[in-house]
Tab-separated table of C-alpha atoms in Angstrom:
chain	number	residue	atom	x	y	z
A	14	MET	CA	16.096	17.269	4.140
A	15	GLN	CA	15.921	13.679	2.877
A	16	PRO	CA	12.690	12.858	0.968
A	17	ALA	CA	11.923	10.049	3.431
A	18	TYR	CA	11.792	12.600	6.261
A	19	TRP	CA	9.107	14.614	4.472
A	20	ILE	CA	7.002	11.450	4.250
A	21	LEU	CA	7.543	10.724	7.936
A	22	ILE	CA	6.347	14.243	8.766
A	23	LEU	CA	3.225	13.749	6.633
A	24	VAL	CA	2.502	10.347	8.191
A	25	ALA	CA	3.030	11.760	11.686
A	26	GLY	CA	0.581	14.586	10.948
A	27	ILE	CA	-2.100	12.194	9.662
A	28	LEU	CA	-1.469	9.876	12.619
A	29	VAL	CA	-2.069	12.737	15.056
A	30	ILE	CA	-5.355	13.590	13.325
A	31	GLU	CA	-6.455	9.943	13.468
A	32	ILE	CA	-5.576	9.628	17.150
A	33	VAL	CA	-7.334	12.870	18.066
A	34	ARG	CA	-10.429	11.681	16.195
A	35	GLY	CA	-10.322	8.391	18.132
A	36	ARG	CA	-9.610	6.192	15.122
A	37	HIS	CA	-6.929	4.144	16.911
A	38	LYS	CA	-8.863	3.483	20.085
A	39	GLY	CA	-9.152	-0.245	20.710
A	40	VAL	CA	-8.351	-1.395	17.158
A	41	HIS	CA	-4.736	-2.569	17.578
A	42	ARG	CA	-3.865	-5.957	19.030
A	43	ARG	CA	-0.517	-6.946	20.531
A	44	GLN	CA	0.350	-8.774	17.317
A	45	ASP	CA	-0.222	-5.594	15.308
A	46	PHE	CA	2.314	-3.673	17.398
A	47	TYR	CA	4.869	-6.453	16.910
A	48	ILE	CA	4.337	-6.391	13.144
A	49	LEU	CA	4.518	-2.595	12.891
A	50	ALA	CA	7.662	-2.363	15.032
A	51	THR	CA	9.380	-5.144	13.089
A	52	ALA	CA	8.370	-3.638	9.749
A	53	PHE	CA	9.507	-0.136	10.660
A	54	PHE	CA	12.808	-0.952	12.355
A	55	GLY	CA	13.569	-4.088	10.350
A	56	SER	CA	13.282	-2.138	7.114
A	57	GLN	CA	16.171	0.043	8.275
A	58	LEU	CA	18.324	-3.079	7.896
A	59	THR	CA	16.713	-4.654	4.846
A	60	ARG	CA	16.352	-1.466	2.775
A	61	PRO	CA	20.121	-1.090	2.182
A	62	LEU	CA	20.289	-4.781	1.243
A	63	TRP	CA	17.487	-4.479	-1.315
A	64	ALA	CA	19.137	-1.305	-2.657
A	65	LEU	CA	22.390	-3.212	-3.219
A	66	ILE	CA	20.557	-6.071	-4.931
A	67	THR	CA	18.530	-3.804	-7.238
A	68	ALA	CA	21.536	-1.609	-8.050
A	69	GLY	CA	23.663	-4.638	-8.830
A	70	ALA	CA	20.984	-6.216	-11.027
A	71	ILE	CA	20.296	-3.009	-12.948
A	72	GLY	CA	23.999	-2.330	-13.445
A	73	PHE	CA	24.477	-5.867	-14.748
A	74	LEU	CA	21.501	-5.709	-17.126
A	75	LEU	CA	22.020	-2.120	-18.354
A	76	PRO	CA	25.764	-1.497	-18.157
A	77	ALA	CA	25.838	1.003	-21.013
A	78	TYR	CA	22.904	3.155	-19.853
A	79	ARG	CA	24.125	4.659	-16.598
A	80	GLY	CA	23.113	8.338	-16.645
A	81	ALA	CA	21.732	7.978	-20.177
A	82	LEU	CA	18.581	9.999	-19.418
A	83	ALA	CA	20.126	12.650	-17.194
A	84	ASP	CA	18.941	15.382	-19.582
A	85	ALA	CA	15.361	14.100	-19.898
A	86	PRO	CA	12.748	16.860	-19.349
A	87	PHE	CA	11.409	16.718	-15.798
A	88	VAL	CA	7.635	16.627	-16.376
A	89	PRO	CA	7.566	14.059	-19.234
A	90	ALA	CA	10.059	11.858	-17.358
A	91	LEU	CA	7.983	11.980	-14.182
A	92	LEU	CA	4.746	11.247	-16.034
A	93	VAL	CA	6.244	8.265	-17.877
A	94	LEU	CA	7.703	6.963	-14.630
A	95	LEU	CA	4.324	7.218	-12.886
A	96	LEU	CA	2.441	5.540	-15.746
A	97	VAL	CA	4.912	2.681	-16.274
A	98	ALA	CA	5.565	1.947	-12.591
A	99	GLU	CA	1.844	2.004	-11.770
A	100	PHE	CA	1.051	-0.303	-14.706
A	101	CYS	CA	3.661	-2.825	-13.548
A	102	GLN	CA	2.556	-2.568	-9.929
A	103	TYR	CA	-1.072	-3.118	-10.915
A	104	TRP	CA	-0.195	-6.541	-12.331
A	105	ILE	CA	2.174	-7.474	-9.503
A	106	HIS	CA	-0.455	-6.472	-6.948
A	107	ARG	CA	-3.168	-8.321	-8.834
A	108	ALA	CA	-0.983	-11.436	-8.959
A	109	ALA	CA	-0.367	-11.162	-5.206
A	110	HIS	CA	-4.112	-11.623	-4.662
A	111	ASN	CA	-4.201	-14.791	-6.770
A	112	THR	CA	-3.796	-17.413	-4.070
A	113	ILE	CA	-3.863	-20.296	-6.551
A	114	ARG	CA	-1.334	-19.234	-9.190
A	115	PHE	CA	0.973	-17.097	-7.028
A	116	PRO	CA	0.745	-18.357	-3.415
A	117	TRP	CA	4.270	-17.112	-2.613
A	118	LEU	CA	3.361	-13.554	-3.642
A	119	HIS	CA	0.131	-13.763	-1.692
A	120	GLY	CA	2.009	-15.059	1.349
A	121	MET	CA	4.246	-11.987	1.331
A	122	HIS	CA	1.494	-9.488	0.623
A	123	ARG	CA	-1.063	-10.806	3.119
A	124	THR	CA	0.827	-9.123	5.992
A	125	HIS	CA	-0.414	-5.796	4.642
A	126	HIS	CA	-3.993	-7.114	4.595
A	127	SER	CA	-4.101	-9.045	7.862
A	128	ALA	CA	-4.703	-5.901	9.915
A	129	PRO	CA	-8.373	-5.687	10.999
A	130	TYR	CA	-8.362	-1.918	10.445
A	131	VAL	CA	-7.278	0.712	7.947
A	132	ASN	CA	-5.265	3.688	9.111
A	133	VAL	CA	-2.042	5.422	8.104
A	134	THR	CA	0.146	2.877	9.926
A	135	LEU	CA	-0.784	0.335	7.242
A	136	MET	CA	1.624	1.865	4.750
A	137	TYR	CA	4.479	0.557	6.917
A	138	ARG	CA	2.841	-2.795	7.653
A	139	THR	CA	4.616	-4.844	4.998
A	140	ASN	CA	6.516	-8.106	4.842
A	141	LEU	CA	10.261	-7.414	4.939
A	142	VAL	CA	10.867	-9.246	1.632
A	143	TRP	CA	7.935	-7.655	-0.230
A	144	PRO	CA	9.829	-4.515	-1.388
A	145	LEU	CA	12.120	-6.734	-3.429
A	146	VAL	CA	9.231	-7.660	-5.755
A	147	HIS	CA	7.560	-4.262	-5.625
A	148	SER	CA	7.454	-2.366	-8.912
A	149	TYR	CA	8.124	0.995	-7.265
A	150	THR	CA	11.389	-0.266	-5.767
A	151	TRP	CA	12.724	-1.289	-9.161
A	152	TRP	CA	11.480	1.683	-11.169
A	153	THR	CA	12.816	4.177	-8.655
A	154	ALA	CA	16.188	2.430	-8.791
A	155	ILE	CA	16.140	2.344	-12.607
A	156	ALA	CA	15.277	6.044	-12.790
A	157	PHE	CA	18.178	6.954	-10.501
A	158	TYR	CA	20.521	4.707	-12.493
A	159	LEU	CA	19.489	6.425	-15.721
A	160	GLY	CA	20.301	9.787	-14.168
A	161	MET	CA	16.745	11.048	-13.652
A	162	PHE	CA	17.376	12.196	-10.093
A	163	GLY	CA	14.699	14.915	-10.009
A	164	PRO	CA	11.872	12.810	-11.512
A	165	ALA	CA	12.842	9.792	-9.390
A	166	THR	CA	12.720	11.846	-6.185
A	167	ALA	CA	9.392	13.429	-7.160
A	168	PHE	CA	8.016	9.988	-8.039
A	169	TYR	CA	8.984	8.638	-4.615
A	170	LEU	CA	7.408	11.587	-2.803
A	171	ILE	CA	4.173	11.450	-4.818
A	172	ILE	CA	3.647	7.709	-4.430
A	173	MET	CA	4.486	7.606	-0.728
A	174	ALA	CA	2.364	10.677	0.040
A	175	TRP	CA	-0.581	9.241	-1.888
A	176	ASN	CA	-0.176	5.937	-0.031
A	177	ALA	CA	-0.375	7.802	3.259
A	178	MET	CA	-3.515	9.680	2.211
A	179	THR	CA	-5.371	6.656	0.811
A	180	HIS	CA	-4.606	4.425	3.780
A	181	SER	CA	-5.644	7.095	6.251
A	182	ASP	CA	-8.723	6.751	8.432
A	183	TRP	CA	-9.017	10.528	8.088
A	184	ARG	CA	-11.269	10.365	5.027
A	185	TRP	CA	-10.650	13.501	3.017
A	186	ASP	CA	-12.784	12.171	0.161
A	187	ASP	CA	-15.768	11.936	2.516
A	188	ALA	CA	-15.140	15.525	3.608
A	189	ILE	CA	-15.118	16.693	-0.027
A	190	ALA	CA	-18.276	14.718	-0.830
A	191	GLU	CA	-20.143	16.138	2.173
A	192	LYS	CA	-18.922	19.742	2.299
A	193	GLY	CA	-16.778	20.524	-0.730
A	194	PRO	CA	-17.862	22.366	-3.883
A	195	GLY	CA	-19.419	19.841	-6.204
A	196	GLY	CA	-19.566	17.275	-3.407
A	197	ALA	CA	-19.964	13.670	-4.491
A	198	LYS	CA	-19.722	14.577	-8.182
A	199	LEU	CA	-16.261	16.064	-7.634
A	200	VAL	CA	-15.096	12.910	-5.831
A	201	SER	CA	-16.447	10.774	-8.672
A	202	ALA	CA	-14.587	12.944	-11.181
A	203	ILE	CA	-11.342	12.564	-9.196
A	204	GLU	CA	-11.838	8.787	-9.195
A	205	TRP	CA	-11.779	8.618	-12.981
A	206	VAL	CA	-8.046	9.268	-12.707
A	207	PHE	CA	-6.877	8.817	-9.113
A	208	VAL	CA	-7.347	6.354	-6.269
A	209	THR	CA	-9.248	7.820	-3.311
A	210	PRO	CA	-9.430	6.486	0.258
A	211	ARG	CA	-12.831	4.895	-0.345
A	212	ILE	CA	-11.481	3.021	-3.370
A	213	HIS	CA	-8.510	1.709	-1.438
A	214	HIS	CA	-10.374	1.044	1.820
A	215	THR	CA	-12.667	-1.260	-0.148
A	216	HIS	CA	-9.610	-3.224	-1.246
A	217	HIS	CA	-8.799	-3.901	2.429
A	218	GLY	CA	-12.304	-5.066	3.322
A	219	TYR	CA	-14.696	-7.958	2.957
A	220	GLY	CA	-18.446	-8.367	3.229
A	221	LYS	CA	-20.630	-5.519	1.977
A	222	ASP	CA	-18.475	-3.014	0.054
A	223	GLY	CA	-15.366	-5.029	0.804
A	224	LYS	CA	-13.613	-6.178	-2.374
A	225	VAL	CA	-10.136	-7.538	-1.705
A	226	TYR	CA	-10.007	-8.825	-5.304
A	227	ARG	CA	-10.693	-5.388	-6.773
A	228	ASN	CA	-8.996	-1.970	-6.816
A	229	PHE	CA	-5.361	-2.986	-7.249
A	230	CYS	CA	-4.081	0.457	-8.248
A	231	THR	CA	-2.176	2.689	-5.849
A	232	PHE	CA	-2.220	6.070	-7.609
A	233	PHE	CA	-3.988	5.954	-10.992
A	234	SER	CA	-7.437	4.347	-10.827
A	235	PHE	CA	-7.902	4.062	-14.583
A	236	TYR	CA	-5.905	0.832	-14.872
A	237	ASP	CA	-8.518	-0.824	-12.645
A	238	ARG	CA	-11.226	0.685	-14.812
A	239	LEU	CA	-9.475	-0.420	-18.006
A	240	PHE	CA	-8.972	-4.019	-16.868
A	241	GLY	CA	-12.363	-4.447	-15.208
A	242	THR	CA	-11.280	-4.553	-11.561
A	243	LEU	CA	-12.602	-1.202	-10.312
A	244	HIS	CA	-15.236	-1.154	-7.569
A	245	ILE	CA	-16.754	2.099	-6.318
A	246	PRO	CA	-18.355	1.360	-2.940
A	247	GLU	CA	-21.455	2.866	-1.390
A	248	GLY	CA	-19.850	3.091	2.044
A	249	ARG	CA	-17.084	1.656	4.186
A	250	PRO	CA	-16.492	-2.109	4.108
A	251	TRP	CA	-18.457	-4.263	6.520
A	252	ARG	CA	-15.159	-5.610	7.900
A	253	TYR	CA	-11.478	-4.840	7.408
A	254	GLY	CA	-8.763	-7.485	7.298
A	255	LEU	CA	-8.951	-11.090	6.168
A	256	PRO	CA	-11.653	-13.590	7.146
A	257	GLY	CA	-10.483	-16.579	9.113
A	258	GLY	CA	-7.340	-16.799	11.205
A	259	GLU	CA	-3.955	-15.106	11.123
A	260	HIS	CA	-0.412	-16.449	11.071
A	261	ASP	CA	2.250	-15.773	13.695
A	262	TRP	CA	3.548	-12.237	13.307
A	263	TRP	CA	7.224	-13.177	12.889
A	264	ARG	CA	6.403	-15.726	10.189
A	265	GLN	CA	4.406	-13.120	8.290
A	266	MET	CA	7.327	-10.723	8.385
A	267	ILE	CA	10.010	-12.992	6.900
A	268	TYR	CA	8.003	-15.314	4.628
A	269	PRO	CA	9.055	-16.991	2.272
A	270	LEU	CA	12.285	-17.483	4.265
A	271	VAL	CA	10.156	-19.533	6.685
A	272	PRO	CA	6.755	-21.205	6.113
A	273	LEU	CA	3.672	-19.354	7.308
A	274	GLY	CA	2.415	-22.260	9.388
A	275	GLU	CA	-1.177	-22.622	10.529
A	276	ALA	CA	-3.461	-19.639	10.978
A	277	ARG	CA	-5.206	-19.099	14.296
A	278	LYS	CA	-7.977	-16.908	15.638
A	279	LEU	CA	-6.965	-13.745	17.461
A	280	PRO	CA	-8.836	-11.624	20.043
A	281	VAL	CA	-11.581	-9.370	18.730
A	282	PRO	CA	-10.695	-5.629	18.850
A	283	LYS	CA	-13.135	-3.173	20.377
A	284	PRO	CA	-15.573	-1.585	17.891
A	285	VAL	CA	-15.031	1.901	16.509
A	286	ASP	CA	-17.723	4.505	15.994
A	287	HIS	CA	-18.161	4.497	12.250
A	288	PRO	CA	-19.423	2.074	9.568
A	289	GLY	CA	-16.909	-0.623	8.787
A	290	THR	CA	-16.428	-1.633	12.435
A	291	ILE	CA	-13.598	-4.078	12.867
A	292	GLU	CA	-14.085	-7.413	14.575
A	293	THR	CA	-11.366	-9.861	13.612
A	294	ALA	CA	-8.735	-10.674	11.039
């Protein structure tokens, strides 16, 4: 089975849990469905194009290194790939939240943040051009080009699975803190190394315990700790999404190919039954 299918199965399982627990009731607007459908089905067309572009660029820049690391040991290769790709993505992600110095990056990335909720569907809510500047796209392609097929596949599965689990509204870290052995201390210990849902949910929020300019890591939390951008919240963010208005969905999806235009207010979703109730984007 293709690795992407395993991720789809995982996402589908988390989605079912979220729906059964009522976490999708009244939180999605019409615009959100348009964005999600365009992101999911549009990526089926754009993904091959980005693959051709990255493969062509890597082949041009590293013509003599095709398959050069085919014999690299699996575990060290995977660990190096995780550390290097996450380090690069930390800085790309951090730059994408700098609206002054990198407005074009922010314009692409804001699609992922404009949702006034956090659930597993967010991992597919991305601008169609964004993968072209994403560190994981390039490092996965480089690893395959160098012949590290096993580590590259494992890297893809780990990162995508972790994305699904940290974007989920099924908060496994809360369950560990409340009922697991060691409780909150165990969660805190995990967060010295890895990103948990509460760390990443904070990154999608604003107001109390919402810190969109903190917690830029996806997998390893220690880069945020090292560079002074880690925030451990007390609870869920006061609001999810972005304050102010939101741009037209189709402009968000293909920016910077078209300008974003003016933002406008959208209808307020119905509240959900946990802290961090969503009101508007």
